[in-house]
Amino acid sequence: MRVEQKLLSIEELEALLDEWQSRLCLTEWDIALKIARRSEFGEEDNQGDIIYNKLSAQAIIRILDPIDWDNALFNQDMEKALVHELLHLMWHDFEPAAEESREHVLWHRRLETTARIMVMLKRSGLAASMDVKEVEQ
């Protein structure tokens, strides 16, 4: 499913961060968010990246500035990139150490697939029915 290119402001991304942080039970993390230019990224094909300290539960997520999106085949999805980076926090204990290993590539691909599915479910309205709700007494 190809997503429509939707440019988000830092304020819109911060609102999505609050939503997804809660949804993924990552509220104990202190997360800063930044829209960053391509030159700030180490790898050229990233839509986002994350730097975190698991001892202090602090993280910085950078989402690629749409001005630098130059992939003509696929639209940029800033929300999906945000969810992908949050999944790194959720599953950091299971990340294979060797970045070039087959295991690491597969682990990273599963994060990407999971992020895509979660955002698609939200946009289709199905995710609302999956949110935890307090049981009425």
PDB file of C-alpha atoms in Angstrom:
ATOM      1  CA  MET A   1       0.000   0.000   0.000  1.00  0.00           C
ATOM      2  CA  ARG A   2       1.546   3.273  -1.106  1.00  0.00           C
ATOM      3  CA  VAL A   3       0.951   6.129   1.336  1.00  0.00           C
ATOM      4  CA  GLU A   4       0.177   9.649   0.288  1.00  0.00           C
ATOM      5  CA  GLN A   5       3.067  12.048   0.857  1.00  0.00           C
ATOM      6  CA  LYS A   6       2.018  14.101   3.885  1.00  0.00           C
ATOM      7  CA  LEU A   7       4.364  16.720   5.240  1.00  0.00           C
ATOM      8  CA  LEU A   8       4.219  17.085   9.005  1.00  0.00           C
ATOM      9  CA  SER A   9       5.394  19.964  11.163  1.00  0.00           C
ATOM     10  CA  ILE A  10       7.450  19.386  14.296  1.00  0.00           C
ATOM     11  CA  GLU A  11       4.303  20.102  16.348  1.00  0.00           C
ATOM     12  CA  GLU A  12       2.339  17.446  14.462  1.00  0.00           C
ATOM     13  CA  LEU A  13       5.185  14.957  14.891  1.00  0.00           C
ATOM     14  CA  GLU A  14       5.370  15.712  18.628  1.00  0.00           C
ATOM     15  CA  ALA A  15       1.633  14.998  18.951  1.00  0.00           C
ATOM     16  CA  LEU A  16       2.176  11.699  17.120  1.00  0.00           C
ATOM     17  CA  LEU A  17       5.132  10.947  19.397  1.00  0.00           C
ATOM     18  CA  ASP A  18       2.884  11.346  22.457  1.00  0.00           C
ATOM     19  CA  GLU A  19       0.227   9.128  20.867  1.00  0.00           C
ATOM     20  CA  TRP A  20       2.599   6.350  19.820  1.00  0.00           C
ATOM     21  CA  GLN A  21       4.711   6.512  22.955  1.00  0.00           C
ATOM     22  CA  SER A  22       1.565   5.834  24.964  1.00  0.00           C
ATOM     23  CA  ARG A  23       0.290   3.195  22.554  1.00  0.00           C
ATOM     24  CA  LEU A  24       3.630   1.318  22.674  1.00  0.00           C
ATOM     25  CA  CYS A  25       3.937   1.626  26.487  1.00  0.00           C
ATOM     26  CA  LEU A  26       7.120   3.685  26.223  1.00  0.00           C
ATOM     27  CA  THR A  27       5.993   6.551  28.473  1.00  0.00           C
ATOM     28  CA  GLU A  28       8.920   6.061  30.868  1.00  0.00           C
ATOM     29  CA  TRP A  29      11.252   7.283  28.122  1.00  0.00           C
ATOM     30  CA  ASP A  30      12.173  10.955  27.772  1.00  0.00           C
ATOM     31  CA  ILE A  31      12.274  11.422  24.003  1.00  0.00           C
ATOM     32  CA  ALA A  32      13.363  14.500  22.070  1.00  0.00           C
ATOM     33  CA  LEU A  33      12.269  14.835  18.457  1.00  0.00           C
ATOM     34  CA  LYS A  34      13.912  16.697  15.600  1.00  0.00           C
ATOM     35  CA  ILE A  35      13.328  17.109  11.880  1.00  0.00           C
ATOM     36  CA  ALA A  36      16.837  16.773  10.449  1.00  0.00           C
ATOM     37  CA  ARG A  37      18.509  17.392   7.114  1.00  0.00           C
ATOM     38  CA  ARG A  38      20.093  14.544   5.117  1.00  0.00           C
ATOM     39  CA  SER A  39      23.596  15.780   5.971  1.00  0.00           C
ATOM     40  CA  GLU A  40      22.942  14.963   9.650  1.00  0.00           C
ATOM     41  CA  PHE A  41      22.318  11.295   8.885  1.00  0.00           C
ATOM     42  CA  GLY A  42      25.062   8.691   8.679  1.00  0.00           C
ATOM     43  CA  GLU A  43      23.329   6.541   6.077  1.00  0.00           C
ATOM     44  CA  GLU A  44      21.774   8.044   2.974  1.00  0.00           C
ATOM     45  CA  ASP A  45      18.644   5.903   2.771  1.00  0.00           C
ATOM     46  CA  ASN A  46      17.274   6.546   6.273  1.00  0.00           C
ATOM     47  CA  GLN A  47      13.935   8.253   6.869  1.00  0.00           C
ATOM     48  CA  GLY A  48      14.825   8.517  10.534  1.00  0.00           C
ATOM     49  CA  ASP A  49      17.202   7.406  13.219  1.00  0.00           C
ATOM     50  CA  ILE A  50      17.411   7.139  16.974  1.00  0.00           C
ATOM     51  CA  ILE A  51      20.124   7.564  19.559  1.00  0.00           C
ATOM     52  CA  TYR A  52      19.253   6.333  23.035  1.00  0.00           C
ATOM     53  CA  ASN A  53      20.640   5.638  26.473  1.00  0.00           C
ATOM     54  CA  LYS A  54      18.814   2.716  28.042  1.00  0.00           C
ATOM     55  CA  LEU A  55      20.179   3.442  31.539  1.00  0.00           C
ATOM     56  CA  SER A  56      18.740   6.975  31.643  1.00  0.00           C
ATOM     57  CA  ALA A  57      15.761   6.115  29.399  1.00  0.00           C
ATOM     58  CA  GLN A  58      16.495   9.096  27.181  1.00  0.00           C
ATOM     59  CA  ALA A  59      16.381   9.169  23.394  1.00  0.00           C
ATOM     60  CA  ILE A  60      16.643  11.512  20.434  1.00  0.00           C
ATOM     61  CA  ILE A  61      14.676  10.680  17.304  1.00  0.00           C
ATOM     62  CA  ARG A  62      15.498  12.440  14.059  1.00  0.00           C
ATOM     63  CA  ILE A  63      13.055  12.340  11.151  1.00  0.00           C
ATOM     64  CA  LEU A  64      14.295  13.234   7.679  1.00  0.00           C
ATOM     65  CA  ASP A  65      13.282  16.691   6.494  1.00  0.00           C
ATOM     66  CA  PRO A  66      10.928  16.233   3.512  1.00  0.00           C
ATOM     67  CA  ILE A  67      13.017  18.726   1.538  1.00  0.00           C
ATOM     68  CA  ASP A  68      15.686  16.010   1.321  1.00  0.00           C
ATOM     69  CA  TRP A  69      13.362  13.163   0.306  1.00  0.00           C
ATOM     70  CA  ASP A  70      14.487  12.248  -3.191  1.00  0.00           C
ATOM     71  CA  ASN A  71      13.047   8.780  -3.690  1.00  0.00           C
ATOM     72  CA  ALA A  72      10.807   8.991  -6.755  1.00  0.00           C
ATOM     73  CA  LEU A  73       9.470   5.443  -6.313  1.00  0.00           C
ATOM     74  CA  PHE A  74       8.145   5.671  -2.748  1.00  0.00           C
ATOM     75  CA  ASN A  75       6.552   8.478  -0.800  1.00  0.00           C
ATOM     76  CA  GLN A  76       7.997   9.497   2.530  1.00  0.00           C
ATOM     77  CA  ASP A  77       5.883   8.533   5.549  1.00  0.00           C
ATOM     78  CA  MET A  78       7.024  10.569   8.531  1.00  0.00           C
ATOM     79  CA  GLU A  79       4.630   8.882  10.961  1.00  0.00           C
ATOM     80  CA  LYS A  80       5.789   5.410   9.935  1.00  0.00           C
ATOM     81  CA  ALA A  81       9.410   6.514  10.350  1.00  0.00           C
ATOM     82  CA  LEU A  82       8.586   7.746  13.858  1.00  0.00           C
ATOM     83  CA  VAL A  83       6.912   4.451  14.799  1.00  0.00           C
ATOM     84  CA  HIS A  84       9.854   2.518  13.355  1.00  0.00           C
ATOM     85  CA  GLU A  85      12.280   4.436  15.573  1.00  0.00           C
ATOM     86  CA  LEU A  86      10.071   3.890  18.643  1.00  0.00           C
ATOM     87  CA  LEU A  87      10.089   0.162  17.899  1.00  0.00           C
ATOM     88  CA  HIS A  88      13.884   0.310  18.179  1.00  0.00           C
ATOM     89  CA  LEU A  89      13.367   1.355  21.815  1.00  0.00           C
ATOM     90  CA  MET A  90      10.762  -1.305  22.421  1.00  0.00           C
ATOM     91  CA  TRP A  91      12.951  -4.121  21.103  1.00  0.00           C
ATOM     92  CA  HIS A  92      16.479  -2.830  21.784  1.00  0.00           C
ATOM     93  CA  ASP A  93      17.271  -5.776  24.091  1.00  0.00           C
ATOM     94  CA  PHE A  94      16.868  -8.139  21.152  1.00  0.00           C
ATOM     95  CA  GLU A  95      18.877  -6.230  18.547  1.00  0.00           C
ATOM     96  CA  PRO A  96      21.648  -8.413  17.101  1.00  0.00           C
ATOM     97  CA  ALA A  97      25.053  -6.864  17.776  1.00  0.00           C
ATOM     98  CA  ALA A  98      26.605  -7.331  14.335  1.00  0.00           C
ATOM     99  CA  GLU A  99      24.944  -4.699  12.129  1.00  0.00           C
ATOM    100  CA  GLU A 100      25.926  -6.356   8.855  1.00  0.00           C
ATOM    101  CA  SER A 101      24.729  -9.803   9.957  1.00  0.00           C
ATOM    102  CA  ARG A 102      21.781 -11.572   8.363  1.00  0.00           C
ATOM    103  CA  GLU A 103      20.073 -11.599  11.766  1.00  0.00           C
ATOM    104  CA  HIS A 104      20.367  -7.831  12.113  1.00  0.00           C
ATOM    105  CA  VAL A 105      19.035  -7.225   8.611  1.00  0.00           C
ATOM    106  CA  LEU A 106      16.047  -9.490   9.277  1.00  0.00           C
ATOM    107  CA  TRP A 107      15.428  -7.934  12.717  1.00  0.00           C
ATOM    108  CA  HIS A 108      15.460  -4.448  11.188  1.00  0.00           C
ATOM    109  CA  ARG A 109      13.186  -5.520   8.347  1.00  0.00           C
ATOM    110  CA  ARG A 110      10.665  -6.864  10.903  1.00  0.00           C
ATOM    111  CA  LEU A 111      10.686  -3.486  12.685  1.00  0.00           C
ATOM    112  CA  GLU A 112       9.935  -1.787   9.379  1.00  0.00           C
ATOM    113  CA  THR A 113       7.120  -4.206   8.546  1.00  0.00           C
ATOM    114  CA  THR A 114       5.630  -3.874  12.021  1.00  0.00           C
ATOM    115  CA  ALA A 115       5.725  -0.058  11.842  1.00  0.00           C
ATOM    116  CA  ARG A 116       4.040  -0.123   8.432  1.00  0.00           C
ATOM    117  CA  ILE A 117       1.282  -2.457   9.679  1.00  0.00           C
ATOM    118  CA  MET A 118       0.659  -0.454  12.848  1.00  0.00           C
ATOM    119  CA  VAL A 119       0.326   2.856  11.005  1.00  0.00           C
ATOM    120  CA  MET A 120      -1.883   1.246   8.354  1.00  0.00           C
ATOM    121  CA  LEU A 121      -4.178  -0.166  11.083  1.00  0.00           C
ATOM    122  CA  LYS A 122      -4.400   3.235  12.745  1.00  0.00           C
ATOM    123  CA  ARG A 123      -5.259   4.980   9.496  1.00  0.00           C
ATOM    124  CA  SER A 124      -7.892   2.399   8.640  1.00  0.00           C
ATOM    125  CA  GLY A 125      -9.557   2.916  12.019  1.00  0.00           C
ATOM    126  CA  LEU A 126      -8.847  -0.597  13.248  1.00  0.00           C
ATOM    127  CA  ALA A 127      -6.181   0.456  15.758  1.00  0.00           C
ATOM    128  CA  ALA A 128      -8.701   2.338  17.908  1.00  0.00           C
ATOM    129  CA  SER A 129     -10.425  -0.943  18.697  1.00  0.00           C
ATOM    130  CA  MET A 130      -7.067  -2.374  19.809  1.00  0.00           C
ATOM    131  CA  ASP A 131      -6.301   0.378  22.363  1.00  0.00           C
ATOM    132  CA  VAL A 132      -6.456  -0.643  25.986  1.00  0.00           C
ATOM    133  CA  LYS A 133      -9.565   0.695  27.638  1.00  0.00           C
ATOM    134  CA  GLU A 134     -10.500   0.708  31.279  1.00  0.00           C
ATOM    135  CA  VAL A 135     -13.146  -1.830  32.142  1.00  0.00           C
ATOM    136  CA  GLU A 136     -16.320  -0.213  33.458  1.00  0.00           C
ATOM    137  CA  GLN A 137     -17.243  -1.414  36.902  1.00  0.00           C
TER     138      GLN A 137
END
